[in-house]
Coordinates of N, CA, C and O in Angstrom, one line a residue:
M219 N -121.8 13.6 112.2 CA -120.6 14.4 111.9 C -120.6 15.5 112.9 O -121.6 16.2 113.2
S220 N -119.5 15.8 113.3 CA -119.3 16.9 114.3 C -119.1 18.2 113.6 O -118.8 18.3 112.4
W221 N -119.4 19.2 114.4 CA -119.3 20.5 113.9 C -117.9 20.8 113.4 O -117.7 21.4 112.4
S222 N -116.9 20.4 114.0 CA -115.5 20.7 113.7 C -115.1 20.0 112.4 O -114.4 20.5 111.5
T223 N -115.6 18.8 112.2 CA -115.3 18.1 111.0 C -116.0 18.7 109.8 O -115.4 18.8 108.7
A224 N -117.2 19.2 110.0 CA -118.0 19.8 109.0 C -117.3 21.1 108.6 O -117.2 21.5 107.4
R225 N -116.8 21.9 109.6 CA -116.1 23.1 109.3 C -114.8 22.9 108.5 O -114.5 23.6 107.6
L226 N -114.2 21.9 108.8 CA -112.9 21.5 108.2 C -113.2 21.1 106.7 O -112.5 21.5 105.8
S227 N -114.3 20.4 106.5 CA -114.6 20.0 105.1 C -115.0 21.2 104.3 O -114.7 21.3 103.1
L228 N -115.8 22.1 105.0 CA -116.3 23.3 104.3 C -115.1 24.2 103.9 O -115.0 24.7 102.8
A229 N -114.1 24.3 104.8 CA -112.9 25.1 104.5 C -112.1 24.5 103.4 O -111.6 25.2 102.5
A230 N -112.0 23.2 103.3 CA -111.2 22.5 102.3 C -111.9 22.7 100.9 O -111.3 22.9 99.9
L231 N -113.3 22.6 101.0 CA -114.1 22.8 99.8 C -113.9 24.3 99.3 O -113.7 24.5 98.1
C232 N -114.0 25.2 100.1 CA -113.8 26.6 99.7 C -112.4 26.9 99.2 O -112.2 27.6 98.2
A233 N -111.4 26.3 99.8 CA -110.1 26.5 99.3 C -109.9 25.9 97.9 O -109.3 26.5 97.1
A234 N -110.5 24.7 97.7 CA -110.4 24.1 96.4 C -111.1 24.9 95.3 O -110.6 25.1 94.2
I235 N -112.3 25.5 95.7 CA -113.0 26.4 94.7 C -112.2 27.6 94.4 O -112.1 28.0 93.3
L236 N -111.6 28.2 95.5 CA -110.9 29.5 95.2 C -109.6 29.2 94.4 O -109.2 30.0 93.5
L237 N -109.0 28.1 94.7 CA -107.7 27.8 93.9 C -108.0 27.4 92.5 O -107.2 27.7 91.6
S238 N -109.2 26.8 92.3 CA -109.5 26.4 90.9 C -109.8 27.6 90.0 O -109.6 27.6 88.8
G239 N -110.2 28.7 90.6 CA -110.5 29.9 89.8 C -109.3 30.7 89.6 O -109.3 31.6 88.7
C240 N -108.2 30.5 90.2 CA -106.9 31.2 90.0 C -106.3 30.7 88.7 O -106.3 29.5 88.4
P241 N -105.6 31.6 88.0 CA -104.9 31.1 86.8 C -103.7 30.3 87.2 O -103.1 30.6 88.2
Q242 N -103.5 29.3 86.5 CA -102.4 28.4 86.8 C -101.1 29.0 86.3 O -101.0 29.7 85.3
L243 N -100.0 28.7 87.0 CA -98.7 29.2 86.6 C -98.3 28.5 85.3 O -98.4 27.2 85.2
A244 N -97.8 29.2 84.4 CA -97.3 28.7 83.1 C -96.0 28.0 83.4 O -95.2 28.6 84.2
P245 N -95.7 26.9 82.7 CA -94.4 26.3 83.0 C -93.3 27.3 82.4 O -93.5 28.0 81.5
R246 N -92.2 27.2 83.0 CA -91.0 28.0 82.5 C -90.7 27.7 81.1 O -90.6 26.5 80.8
P247 N -90.5 28.7 80.3 CA -90.1 28.3 78.9 C -88.7 27.7 78.9 O -87.8 28.2 79.6
T248 N -88.5 26.8 78.0 CA -87.2 26.2 77.8 C -86.3 27.2 77.1 O -86.8 27.9 76.2
P249 N -85.1 27.4 77.5 CA -84.2 28.3 76.9 C -84.0 27.9 75.4 O -83.9 26.7 75.1
P250 N -84.0 28.9 74.5 CA -83.7 28.5 73.1 C -82.3 27.9 73.0 O -81.4 28.3 73.7
P251 N -82.2 27.0 72.0 CA -80.8 26.4 71.9 C -79.8 27.4 71.4 O -80.2 28.3 70.6
E252 N -78.7 27.3 71.9 CA -77.6 28.2 71.5 C -77.3 28.0 70.0 O -77.1 26.9 69.6
P253 N -77.2 29.1 69.3 CA -76.8 29.0 67.9 C -75.4 28.4 67.7 O -74.5 28.8 68.4
T254 N -75.3 27.4 66.9 CA -74.0 26.8 66.6 C -73.6 27.2 65.2 O -74.4 27.5 64.4
A255 N -72.3 27.1 65.0 CA -71.8 27.4 63.7 C -72.2 26.3 62.7 O -72.2 25.2 63.1
P256 N -72.6 26.7 61.6 CA -73.1 25.6 60.6 C -71.9 24.7 60.3 O -70.8 25.1 60.0
E257 N -72.2 23.4 60.4 CA -71.1 22.4 60.2 C -71.0 22.2 58.7 O -71.9 22.2 58.0
E258 N -69.7 22.1 58.3 CA -69.4 22.0 56.9 C -69.7 20.5 56.5 O -69.1 19.6 57.2
Q259 N -70.5 20.3 55.6 CA -70.7 18.9 55.1 C -69.6 18.5 54.2 O -69.2 19.2 53.4
P260 N -69.0 17.3 54.4 CA -68.0 16.8 53.6 C -68.5 16.7 52.1 O -69.6 16.2 51.9
T261 N -67.7 17.0 51.2 CA -68.1 16.9 49.8 C -67.8 15.6 49.2 O -68.0 15.4 48.0
V262 N -67.2 14.7 50.0 CA -66.8 13.4 49.5 C -68.1 12.6 49.4 O -68.8 12.4 50.4
P263 N -68.4 12.0 48.3 CA -69.6 11.2 48.2 C -69.5 9.9 49.0 O -68.4 9.4 49.2
P264 N -70.6 9.3 49.4 CA -70.5 8.0 50.1 C -69.8 7.0 49.2 O -69.8 7.1 48.0
P265 N -69.2 6.0 49.8 CA -68.4 5.0 49.0 C -69.2 4.3 47.9 O -68.6 3.9 46.9
F266 N -70.4 4.1 48.1 CA -71.2 3.3 47.1 C -72.0 4.2 46.2 O -72.9 3.6 45.5
A267 N -71.8 5.5 46.3 CA -72.6 6.3 45.4 C -72.0 6.2 44.0 O -70.8 6.0 43.8
P268 N -72.8 6.4 42.9 CA -72.3 6.3 41.6 C -71.3 7.5 41.4 O -71.5 8.6 41.8
Q269 N -70.1 7.1 40.8 CA -69.1 8.1 40.6 C -69.1 8.5 39.1 O -69.5 7.7 38.2
P270 N -68.7 9.7 38.8 CA -68.7 10.0 37.3 C -67.7 9.2 36.6 O -66.6 8.8 37.2
V271 N -68.0 8.8 35.4 CA -67.1 7.9 34.7 C -66.4 8.7 33.6 O -67.0 9.4 32.8
G272 N -65.1 8.6 33.6 CA -64.3 9.4 32.7 C -63.7 8.4 31.6 O -64.0 7.2 31.6
D273 N -62.9 9.0 30.7 CA -62.4 8.2 29.6 C -61.4 7.1 30.1 O -61.4 6.0 29.6
V274 N -60.7 7.4 31.2 CA -59.7 6.5 31.7 C -60.5 5.3 32.3 O -60.1 4.1 32.0
D275 N -61.6 5.5 33.0 CA -62.4 4.4 33.5 C -63.0 3.6 32.4 O -63.0 2.3 32.4
R276 N -63.4 4.3 31.3 CA -64.0 3.5 30.2 C -62.9 2.7 29.5 O -63.2 1.6 29.1
L277 N -61.7 3.2 29.4 CA -60.6 2.4 28.8 C -60.2 1.2 29.6 O -60.0 0.1 29.1
I278 N -60.2 1.4 30.9 CA -59.9 0.2 31.8 C -61.0 -0.9 31.6 O -60.7 -2.1 31.6
S279 N -62.2 -0.4 31.6 CA -63.3 -1.4 31.3 C -63.2 -2.0 30.0 O -63.5 -3.2 29.8
Y280 N -62.8 -1.3 29.0 CA -62.6 -1.8 27.6 C -61.5 -2.9 27.6 O -61.6 -3.9 27.0
Y281 N -60.4 -2.6 28.4 CA -59.4 -3.6 28.5 C -59.9 -4.9 29.1 O -59.6 -6.0 28.6
G282 N -60.8 -4.8 30.1 CA -61.4 -6.0 30.7 C -62.2 -6.7 29.7 O -62.3 -8.0 29.6
Y283 N -62.9 -6.0 28.8 CA -63.8 -6.5 27.8 C -62.9 -7.3 26.8 O -63.2 -8.4 26.3
L284 N -61.7 -6.7 26.4 CA -60.8 -7.3 25.4 C -60.3 -8.6 25.9 O -60.1 -9.6 25.1
R285 N -60.1 -8.7 27.2 CA -59.5 -10.0 27.8 C -60.5 -11.1 27.6 O -60.1 -12.3 27.6
S286 N -61.8 -10.8 27.5 CA -62.8 -11.9 27.4 C -63.0 -12.3 25.9 O -63.8 -13.3 25.7
L287 N -62.4 -11.7 24.9 CA -62.7 -12.0 23.5 C -61.8 -13.2 23.1 O -60.7 -13.4 23.5
S288 N -62.4 -13.9 22.2 CA -61.7 -15.0 21.5 C -60.9 -14.4 20.4 O -61.0 -13.2 20.1
G289 N -60.1 -15.2 19.7 CA -59.2 -14.7 18.6 C -60.0 -14.1 17.5 O -59.6 -13.0 17.0
E290 N -61.0 -14.7 17.1 CA -61.8 -14.2 16.0 C -62.6 -12.9 16.4 O -62.6 -11.9 15.7
Q291 N -63.1 -12.9 17.6 CA -63.8 -11.7 18.1 C -62.8 -10.5 18.3 O -63.1 -9.4 18.0
W292 N -61.6 -10.8 18.7 CA -60.5 -9.8 18.8 C -60.2 -9.2 17.5 O -60.1 -8.0 17.3
R293 N -60.1 -10.1 16.4 CA -59.8 -9.6 15.1 C -60.9 -8.7 14.6 O -60.7 -7.6 14.0
L294 N -62.2 -9.0 14.8 CA -63.3 -8.2 14.4 C -63.3 -6.9 15.2 O -63.6 -5.8 14.6
E295 N -63.0 -6.9 16.4 CA -62.9 -5.7 17.2 C -61.8 -4.8 16.7 O -62.0 -3.5 16.7
L296 N -60.7 -5.3 16.4 CA -59.6 -4.6 15.8 C -60.0 -3.9 14.5 O -59.7 -2.7 14.3
E297 N -60.6 -4.6 13.7 CA -61.0 -4.0 12.4 C -62.1 -2.9 12.6 O -62.0 -1.9 12.0
R298 N -63.0 -3.1 13.5 CA -64.0 -2.1 13.8 C -63.4 -0.9 14.3 O -63.7 0.3 13.9
T299 N -62.5 -1.0 15.3 CA -61.9 0.1 15.9 C -61.0 0.9 15.0 O -60.9 2.1 15.0
A300 N -60.2 0.1 14.2 CA -59.3 0.8 13.2 C -60.1 1.5 12.2 O -59.7 2.7 11.8
R301 N -61.2 1.0 11.7 CA -62.1 1.7 10.7 C -62.6 3.0 11.4 O -62.6 4.0 10.7
F302 N -63.1 2.9 12.6 CA -63.6 4.1 13.3 C -62.5 5.1 13.5 O -62.7 6.3 13.3
Y303 N -61.3 4.7 13.8 CA -60.2 5.6 14.0 C -59.8 6.3 12.7 O -59.5 7.5 12.7
R304 N -59.8 5.6 11.6 CA -59.5 6.2 10.3 C -60.6 7.2 9.9 O -60.3 8.3 9.3
S305 N -61.8 7.0 10.2 CA -62.9 7.9 9.8 C -63.0 9.1 10.8 O -63.4 10.2 10.4
Q306 N -62.8 8.8 12.1 CA -63.0 9.9 13.0 C -61.8 9.8 14.1 O -62.0 9.1 15.1
Y307 N -60.8 10.4 13.8 CA -59.6 10.4 14.7 C -60.0 10.9 16.1 O -60.6 12.0 16.2
S308 N -59.7 10.1 17.1 CA -59.9 10.6 18.5 C -58.8 10.0 19.4 O -58.4 8.9 19.1
D309 N -58.5 10.7 20.4 CA -57.5 10.2 21.4 C -58.0 8.9 22.0 O -57.2 8.0 22.2
F310 N -59.3 8.9 22.3 CA -59.9 7.7 23.0 C -59.7 6.5 22.1 O -59.3 5.4 22.5
T311 N -60.0 6.6 20.8 CA -59.9 5.5 19.9 C -58.5 5.1 19.7 O -58.2 3.9 19.5
Q312 N -57.6 6.0 19.7 CA -56.2 5.7 19.5 C -55.7 4.8 20.8 O -55.0 3.8 20.6
M313 N -56.2 5.2 21.9 CA -55.9 4.4 23.1 C -56.5 3.0 23.1 O -55.9 2.1 23.5
Q314 N -57.7 3.0 22.5 CA -58.3 1.7 22.3 C -57.5 0.8 21.4 O -57.3 -0.4 21.7
L315 N -56.9 1.4 20.3 CA -56.0 0.6 19.4 C -54.8 0.1 20.2 O -54.3 -1.0 20.0
V316 N -54.2 1.0 21.1 CA -53.1 0.6 21.9 C -53.5 -0.6 22.7 O -52.7 -1.6 22.8
F317 N -54.6 -0.6 23.4 CA -55.1 -1.7 24.2 C -55.3 -2.9 23.4 O -55.0 -4.0 23.9
L318 N -55.8 -2.8 22.2 CA -55.9 -3.9 21.3 C -54.6 -4.6 21.0 O -54.5 -5.8 20.8
Q319 N -53.5 -3.8 20.9 CA -52.2 -4.3 20.5 C -51.6 -5.0 21.7 O -50.8 -6.0 21.5
I320 N -51.9 -4.6 22.9 CA -51.2 -5.2 24.1 C -52.1 -6.2 24.8 O -51.7 -6.8 25.8
A321 N -53.3 -6.5 24.4 CA -54.2 -7.4 25.0 C -53.6 -8.8 25.0 O -52.9 -9.2 24.1
P322 N -53.8 -9.6 26.1 CA -53.1 -10.9 26.2 C -53.5 -11.8 25.0 O -52.8 -12.7 24.6
N323 N -54.8 -11.7 24.5 CA -55.2 -12.5 23.5 C -55.0 -11.9 22.1 O -55.6 -12.4 21.1
A324 N -54.2 -10.9 22.0 CA -54.0 -10.2 20.7 C -53.2 -11.2 19.8 O -52.3 -11.9 20.3
Q325 N -53.6 -11.3 18.5 CA -52.9 -12.2 17.6 C -52.5 -11.5 16.4 O -53.3 -11.2 15.5
P326 N -51.3 -11.2 16.2 CA -50.2 -11.3 17.2 C -50.1 -10.1 18.1 O -50.6 -9.0 17.8
R327 N -49.6 -10.3 19.2 CA -49.4 -9.2 20.2 C -48.3 -8.3 19.7 O -47.2 -8.8 19.5
D328 N -48.5 -7.1 19.6 CA -47.5 -6.2 19.0 C -47.2 -5.0 19.9 O -47.7 -3.9 19.7
S329 N -46.4 -5.3 20.9 CA -46.0 -4.3 21.9 C -45.2 -3.1 21.3 O -45.3 -2.0 21.7
A330 N -44.4 -3.5 20.3 CA -43.6 -2.4 19.6 C -44.5 -1.4 18.9 O -44.2 -0.2 19.0
Q331 N -45.5 -1.9 18.2 CA -46.4 -0.9 17.5 C -47.2 -0.1 18.6 O -47.3 1.1 18.4
A332 N -47.6 -0.7 19.7 CA -48.3 0.0 20.7 C -47.4 1.1 21.3 O -47.8 2.2 21.6
R333 N -46.1 0.7 21.6 CA -45.2 1.7 22.1 C -44.9 2.8 21.2 O -44.9 4.0 21.6
D334 N -44.8 2.5 19.9 CA -44.6 3.6 18.9 C -45.9 4.5 18.8 O -45.7 5.8 18.7
M335 N -47.1 4.0 18.9 CA -48.3 4.8 18.9 C -48.3 5.7 20.1 O -48.7 6.9 20.0
L336 N -48.0 5.1 21.2 CA -48.0 6.0 22.4 C -46.9 7.1 22.4 O -47.2 8.2 22.8
S337 N -45.8 6.7 21.9 CA -44.7 7.7 21.8 C -45.1 8.9 20.9 O -44.9 10.1 21.3
S338 N -45.6 8.6 19.7 CA -46.0 9.7 18.8 C -47.2 10.5 19.4 O -47.2 11.7 19.3
W339 N -48.1 9.8 20.1 CA -49.2 10.5 20.7 C -48.8 11.4 21.8 O -49.2 12.6 22.0
L340 N -47.8 10.9 22.7 CA -47.3 11.7 23.8 C -46.5 12.9 23.3 O -46.4 13.9 24.1
K341 N -45.9 12.9 22.2 CA -45.1 14.0 21.7 C -45.9 15.1 21.1 O -45.4 16.3 21.0
E342 N -47.2 14.9 20.8 CA -48.0 15.9 20.3 C -48.3 17.0 21.4 O -48.7 16.6 22.5
P343 N -48.2 18.3 21.2 CA -48.4 19.3 22.2 C -49.9 19.3 22.7 O -50.1 19.6 23.9
R344 N -50.8 19.0 21.9 CA -52.2 19.1 22.3 C -52.6 18.0 23.3 O -53.6 18.2 24.0
T345 N -51.8 17.0 23.5 CA -52.1 16.0 24.5 C -51.6 16.3 25.9 O -51.9 15.5 26.8
R346 N -50.9 17.4 26.0 CA -50.4 17.7 27.4 C -51.5 17.9 28.4 O -51.3 17.7 29.6
S347 N -52.7 18.4 28.0 CA -53.8 18.6 28.9 C -54.8 17.5 28.9 O -55.9 17.6 29.5
S348 N -54.6 16.4 28.2 CA -55.5 15.4 28.0 C -55.7 14.6 29.3 O -54.7 14.3 30.0
D349 N -56.9 14.1 29.6 CA -57.1 13.3 30.8 C -56.5 11.9 30.6 O -56.2 11.2 31.5
L350 N -56.2 11.5 29.3 CA -55.6 10.2 29.0 C -54.1 10.2 29.1 O -53.5 9.1 29.1
R351 N -53.5 11.4 29.3 CA -52.0 11.4 29.3 C -51.4 10.6 30.4 O -50.5 9.8 30.2
P352 N -51.9 10.7 31.7 CA -51.3 9.8 32.7 C -51.4 8.3 32.4 O -50.4 7.6 32.6
L353 N -52.5 7.9 31.9 CA -52.6 6.5 31.5 C -51.7 6.2 30.3 O -51.0 5.1 30.4
A354 N -51.5 7.0 29.4 CA -50.6 6.8 28.3 C -49.1 6.7 28.8 O -48.4 5.8 28.3
L355 N -48.8 7.6 29.7 CA -47.4 7.5 30.3 C -47.2 6.2 31.0 O -46.1 5.6 30.9
L356 N -48.2 5.8 31.8 CA -48.1 4.5 32.5 C -47.9 3.4 31.5 O -47.0 2.5 31.7
L357 N -48.7 3.3 30.5 CA -48.6 2.3 29.5 C -47.3 2.3 28.8 O -46.6 1.2 28.6
Q358 N -46.8 3.5 28.4 CA -45.5 3.6 27.7 C -44.4 3.1 28.6 O -43.5 2.3 28.2
T359 N -44.4 3.5 29.9 CA -43.4 3.0 30.8 C -43.4 1.5 31.0 O -42.4 0.9 31.0
M360 N -44.6 1.0 31.1 CA -44.8 -0.4 31.2 C -44.2 -1.2 30.0 O -43.5 -2.2 30.1
L361 N -44.5 -0.7 28.8 CA -44.1 -1.3 27.6 C -42.6 -1.2 27.4 O -42.0 -2.2 26.9
V362 N -42.0 -0.1 27.8 CA -40.5 0.1 27.7 C -39.9 -0.9 28.6 O -38.9 -1.6 28.3
E363 N -40.4 -1.0 29.9 CA -39.8 -2.0 30.8 C -40.0 -3.4 30.3 O -39.0 -4.2 30.5
Q364 N -41.1 -3.7 29.8 CA -41.3 -5.0 29.2 C -40.4 -5.3 28.1 O -39.8 -6.5 28.0
Q365 N -40.1 -4.4 27.3 CA -39.1 -4.6 26.2 C -37.7 -4.8 26.7 O -37.0 -5.7 26.2
Q366 N -37.3 -4.1 27.8 CA -36.0 -4.3 28.4 C -36.0 -5.7 29.0 O -34.9 -6.4 28.8
K367 N -37.0 -6.2 29.6 CA -37.0 -7.5 30.2 C -37.0 -8.6 29.1 O -36.3 -9.6 29.2
D368 N -37.7 -8.3 28.0 CA -37.7 -9.3 26.9 C -36.3 -9.4 26.3 O -35.8 -10.5 26.0
I369 N -35.6 -8.3 26.2 CA -34.2 -8.3 25.7 C -33.3 -9.1 26.6 O -32.5 -9.9 26.2
E370 N -33.5 -8.8 27.9 CA -32.7 -9.6 28.9 C -32.9 -11.1 28.8 O -32.0 -11.9 28.9
I371 N -34.2 -11.4 28.7 CA -34.6 -12.9 28.6 C -34.0 -13.5 27.4 O -33.5 -14.6 27.4
Q372 N -34.0 -12.8 26.2 CA -33.5 -13.3 25.0 C -31.9 -13.5 25.2 O -31.4 -14.5 24.7
A373 N -31.3 -12.5 25.8 CA -29.8 -12.6 26.0 C -29.5 -13.8 26.9 O -28.6 -14.6 26.6
Q374 N -30.3 -14.0 28.0 CA -30.1 -15.2 28.8 C -30.4 -16.5 28.1 O -29.7 -17.5 28.3
A375 N -31.4 -16.5 27.3 CA -31.7 -17.7 26.5 C -30.6 -18.0 25.6 O -30.2 -19.2 25.4
Q376 N -30.0 -17.0 24.9 CA -28.9 -17.2 24.0 C -27.7 -17.7 24.8 O -27.0 -18.7 24.3
K377 N -27.4 -17.2 25.9 CA -26.3 -17.6 26.8 C -26.5 -19.0 27.2 O -25.6 -19.8 27.2
L378 N -27.7 -19.4 27.6 CA -28.0 -20.8 28.0 C -27.8 -21.7 26.8 O -27.3 -22.8 27.0
K379 N -28.3 -21.3 25.7 CA -28.1 -22.2 24.5 C -26.6 -22.4 24.2 O -26.2 -23.5 23.9
E380 N -25.8 -21.3 24.3 CA -24.4 -21.4 24.1 C -23.7 -22.4 25.2 O -22.9 -23.2 24.9
E381 N -24.1 -22.2 26.4 CA -23.6 -23.0 27.5 C -24.0 -24.5 27.3 O -23.2 -25.4 27.5
T382 N -25.2 -24.7 26.8 CA -25.6 -26.1 26.6 C -24.8 -26.7 25.4 O -24.4 -27.9 25.5
R383 N -24.5 -25.9 24.4 CA -23.7 -26.4 23.3 C -22.3 -26.8 23.8 O -21.8 -27.8 23.5
R384 N -21.7 -25.9 24.6 CA -20.4 -26.2 25.2 C -20.4 -27.4 26.0 O -19.5 -28.2 26.0
Y385 N -21.4 -27.6 26.8 CA -21.6 -28.7 27.7 C -21.6 -30.0 26.9 O -20.9 -31.0 27.2
D386 N -22.4 -30.0 25.8 CA -22.5 -31.2 25.0 C -21.2 -31.5 24.3 O -20.8 -32.7 24.2
E387 N -20.4 -30.5 23.9 CA -19.1 -30.7 23.3 C -18.1 -31.3 24.3 O -17.4 -32.3 24.0
V388 N -18.1 -30.8 25.5 CA -17.2 -31.3 26.6 C -17.6 -32.7 27.0 O -16.8 -33.6 27.2
K389 N -19.0 -33.0 27.0 CA -19.4 -34.3 27.4 C -19.0 -35.3 26.3 O -18.6 -36.4 26.6
E390 N -19.1 -34.9 25.0 CA -18.7 -35.8 23.9 C -17.2 -36.1 24.1 O -16.8 -37.3 23.9
K391 N -16.4 -35.1 24.4 CA -15.0 -35.3 24.5 C -14.7 -36.2 25.7 O -13.8 -37.1 25.6
L392 N -15.4 -36.0 26.8 CA -15.2 -36.8 28.0 C -15.6 -38.3 27.7 O -14.9 -39.2 28.1
D393 N -16.7 -38.5 27.0 CA -17.2 -39.8 26.7 C -16.2 -40.5 25.8 O -15.9 -41.7 25.9
A394 N -15.6 -39.7 24.8 CA -14.6 -40.3 23.9 C -13.4 -40.7 24.7 O -12.8 -41.8 24.5
L395 N -12.9 -39.9 25.7 CA -11.7 -40.2 26.5 C -12.0 -41.5 27.3 O -11.1 -42.3 27.5
I396 N -13.2 -41.5 27.9 CA -13.5 -42.7 28.8 C -13.6 -43.9 27.9 O -13.1 -45.0 28.3
D397 N -14.1 -43.8 26.7 CA -14.2 -45.0 25.8 C -12.8 -45.4 25.4 O -12.5 -46.6 25.4
A398 N -11.9 -44.4 25.1 CA -10.6 -44.7 24.7 C -9.8 -45.4 25.9 O -9.0 -46.3 25.7
E399 N -10.0 -44.9 27.1 CA -9.3 -45.5 28.2 C -9.8 -46.9 28.5 O -9.0 -47.8 28.8
R400 N -11.1 -47.1 28.3 CA -11.6 -48.5 28.5 C -11.0 -49.4 27.5 O -10.6 -50.6 27.8
K401 N -10.9 -49.0 26.2 CA -10.3 -49.9 25.2 C -8.8 -50.2 25.5 O -8.4 -51.3 25.3
M402 N -8.1 -49.1 26.0 CA -6.7 -49.3 26.4 C -6.6 -50.3 27.5 O -5.7 -51.2 27.5
L403 N -7.5 -50.2 28.5 CA -7.4 -51.2 29.6 C -7.7 -52.6 29.2 O -7.1 -53.6 29.6
E404 N -8.7 -52.7 28.2 CA -9.0 -54.0 27.7 C -7.9 -54.6 26.9 O -7.6 -55.8 27.0
R405 N -7.1 -53.9 26.2 CA -6.0 -54.4 25.5 C -4.8 -54.8 26.4 O -4.1 -55.7 26.1
N406 N -4.6 -54.0 27.4 CA -3.5 -54.3 28.3 C -3.9 -55.3 29.4 O -3.0 -55.8 30.1
K407 N -5.1 -55.7 29.4 CA -5.5 -56.7 30.4 C -5.0 -58.1 30.0 O -5.3 -58.5 28.8
P408 N -4.3 -58.8 30.9 CA -3.9 -60.1 30.5 C -5.1 -61.1 30.4 O -6.0 -61.0 31.1
V409 N -5.0 -61.9 29.4 CA -6.1 -62.8 29.1 C -5.9 -64.0 30.0 O -4.8 -64.6 30.0
R410 N -6.8 -64.5 30.7 CA -6.7 -65.7 31.5 C -7.0 -66.9 30.7 O -7.9 -66.9 30.0
K411 N -6.2 -67.9 31.0 CA -6.5 -69.2 30.3 C -7.2 -70.1 31.3 O -6.7 -70.3 32.4
P412 N -8.2 -70.7 30.9 CA -8.9 -71.6 31.8 C -8.3 -72.9 32.0 O -7.5 -73.5 31.5

């Protein structure tokens, strides 16, 4: 090894030793994140989160239950609900009775009684703030419209019956005229001799 190479190696070694003893530079600190305004979280619950159940929801579910009942089960449910209503009057139970009257499998279905029950309930001042009032108004409107449609259908059925009766009378007269004409033609027809 030559003197110049040894010197160069010694200088590099000294430089390495000196540099290792020096404190290392600390990395630059990252700037703190800028404060942002707190984001308002929406108060709307996620779509599949359980929702609070109110009386209207319970009544809609009750109507679904009523649709699944047979005639005998419906009668027993009507008796049970009426007995409970008489012992402990409540708006909810009255609405259950209305639903029992208008259920498709009600025997007999009594829309008039349900309409009367709703009308009297809606006239009471204490029901103005009830959560059930919008549902009661909807049902009453539906029942009144159904009554009007039923009246129109009955009037059309009566008109059809009357038109059918008139048609039968005219057809009988026409058949009688055709028969009379046929008889007249047969009488006036010359008889051929063979």
